[in-house]
C-alpha positions as semicolon CSV with decimal commas, in nm:
position;residue;x (nm);y (nm);z (nm)
1;M;5,974;0,614;-8,024
2;S;5,645;0,695;-8,196
3;R;5,330;0,766;-8,003
4;T;4,976;0,671;-8,102
5;G;4,729;0,959;-8,090
6;V;4,538;0,942;-7,762
7;L;4,222;1,104;-7,897
8;A;4,210;0,875;-8,199
9;S;4,235;0,562;-7,983
10;A;3,986;0,674;-7,715
11;T;3,656;0,492;-7,681
12;R;3,387;0,690;-7,860
13;V;3,019;0,609;-7,807
14;E;2,727;0,751;-8,003
15;A;2,359;0,669;-7,974
16;D;2,127;0,638;-8,274
17;S;1,782;0,802;-8,267
18;G;1,608;0,492;-8,130
19;E;1,860;0,459;-7,850
20;R;1,826;0,831;-7,768
21;E;1,455;0,779;-7,693
22;L;1,538;0,497;-7,452
23;L;1,818;0,701;-7,296
24;A;1,587;1,001;-7,251
25;H;1,340;0,771;-7,073
26;L;1,621;0,633;-6,853
27;E;1,738;0,984;-6,771
28;A;1,387;1,096;-6,676
29;S;1,332;0,793;-6,454
30;S;1,673;0,793;-6,282
31;H;1,696;0,921;-5,927
32;S;1,924;0,886;-5,625
33;A;1,794;0,536;-5,538
34;T;1,898;0,397;-5,877
35;Q;2,128;0,095;-5,882
36;L;2,333;-0,042;-6,166
37;L;2,347;-0,421;-6,194
38;L;2,588;-0,627;-6,398
39;R;2,466;-0,976;-6,480
40;G;2,748;-1,225;-6,531
41;E;2,746;-1,521;-6,768
42;D;2,654;-1,740;-6,471
43;G;2,338;-1,531;-6,415
44;Q;2,468;-1,375;-6,094
45;D;2,396;-1,003;-6,046
46;T;2,655;-0,764;-5,907
47;V;2,560;-0,415;-5,788
48;L;2,817;-0,175;-5,930
49;P;2,957;0,108;-5,714
50;E;2,815;0,462;-5,695
51;S;3,115;0,599;-5,888
52;L;3,032;0,383;-6,190
53;L;2,663;0,469;-6,159
54;A;2,752;0,840;-6,169
55;L;2,960;0,783;-6,484
56;V;2,682;0,589;-6,657
57;L;2,417;0,848;-6,566
58;A;2,639;1,128;-6,697
59;A;2,683;0,933;-7,021
60;V;2,307;0,871;-7,042
61;H;2,245;1,245;-7,002
62;D;2,476;1,339;-7,291
63;L;2,384;1,049;-7,519
64;A;2,012;1,129;-7,475
65;K;2,086;1,481;-7,603
66;G;2,253;1,335;-7,912
67;N;2,609;1,408;-7,797
68;A;2,886;1,154;-7,846
69;I;3,086;1,039;-7,543
70;L;3,464;1,005;-7,543
71;A;3,605;0,794;-7,260
72;L;3,954;0,883;-7,136
73;P;4,113;0,862;-6,792
74;V;4,180;1,211;-6,649
75;E;4,546;1,114;-6,599
76;T;4,588;1,070;-6,976
77;R;4,883;1,265;-7,116
78;L;4,820;1,468;-7,433
79;T;5,047;1,637;-7,682
80;P;5,004;2,011;-7,746
81;G;4,839;1,921;-8,079
82;E;4,586;1,697;-7,904
83;V;4,518;1,971;-7,648
84;A;4,456;2,214;-7,933
85;Q;4,220;1,968;-8,099
86;M;4,025;1,914;-7,774
87;L;3,993;2,286;-7,699
88;G;3,927;2,393;-8,057
89;L;4,234;2,619;-8,053
90;S;4,538;2,641;-8,275
91;R;4,848;2,446;-8,177
92;P;5,066;2,763;-8,168
93;F;4,818;2,927;-7,929
94;V;4,824;2,620;-7,703
95;V;5,205;2,625;-7,707
96;R;5,191;2,989;-7,595
97;L;4,952;2,893;-7,313
98;L;5,197;2,620;-7,208
99;D;5,491;2,863;-7,223
100;E;5,301;3,115;-7,008
101;G;5,204;2,846;-6,754
102;E;4,830;2,884;-6,815
103;I;4,820;2,508;-6,868
104;P;5,078;2,301;-6,678
105;A;5,294;2,074;-6,891
106;Q;5,578;1,834;-6,833
107;H;5,885;1,812;-7,055
108;L;5,979;1,465;-7,166
109;P;6,322;1,365;-7,028
110;G;6,603;1,480;-7,257
111;S;6,360;1,644;-7,499
112;R;6,195;1,974;-7,575
113;H;5,862;1,795;-7,627
114;R;5,589;1,829;-7,367
115;L;5,291;1,634;-7,246
116;V;4,987;1,776;-7,072
117;R;4,758;1,593;-6,831
118;L;4,395;1,578;-6,942
119;A;4,295;1,688;-6,590
120;D;4,494;2,012;-6,639
121;V;4,329;2,072;-6,977
122;L;3,985;2,026;-6,821
123;A;4,075;2,262;-6,534
124;F;4,192;2,524;-6,786
125;Q;3,869;2,485;-6,984
126;A;3,660;2,525;-6,669
127;R;3,850;2,846;-6,577
128;R;3,803;2,974;-6,931
129;E;3,428;2,906;-6,920
130;R;3,396;3,079;-6,578
131;R;3,573;3,388;-6,715
132;A;3,349;3,391;-7,022
133;E;3,040;3,360;-6,803
134;G;3,164;3,647;-6,585
135;S;3,216;3,863;-6,893
136;R;2,865;3,780;-7,018
137;K;2,717;3,881;-6,683
138;I;2,907;4,213;-6,686
139;I;2,784;4,287;-7,039
140;E;2,425;4,199;-6,943
141;A;2,446;4,422;-6,634
142;A;2,585;4,710;-6,842
143;E;2,308;4,665;-7,102
144;D;2,038;4,646;-6,834
145;A;2,167;4,969;-6,678
146;D;2,200;5,134;-7,024
147;L;2,571;5,194;-6,956
148;P;2,805;5,245;-7,250
149;Y;3,079;4,986;-7,287
């Protein structure tokens, strides 16, 4: 059974320069009282829930900066190769992380192949960024105190 690449089939959104100006204006004018309305073909407006508003505002923030948005559910299952592509790491290094339990993975039934939840990849990336930030702070403190390291 072949599997279509999850990252290749994900919804990708990019804003052109004209749209970025509008998005920057939207971002600057958005605040906690903002509502998101969806107007149906019949002209009826529906106020969308806070969760969708938060998603749209997060997308507006990144699109206004010129970043592309990739929409995937956090329960999406990725192959080790897709994890490597997302994290900018080599596939063999990701396999080692999976073997060591740094990133949880699930073996497919009757197979040696594994799938990894996107939520677990994002949690690993957040831990990695926190460690890097901690290291940067230690280095800055050592430099400020003129300590050798």
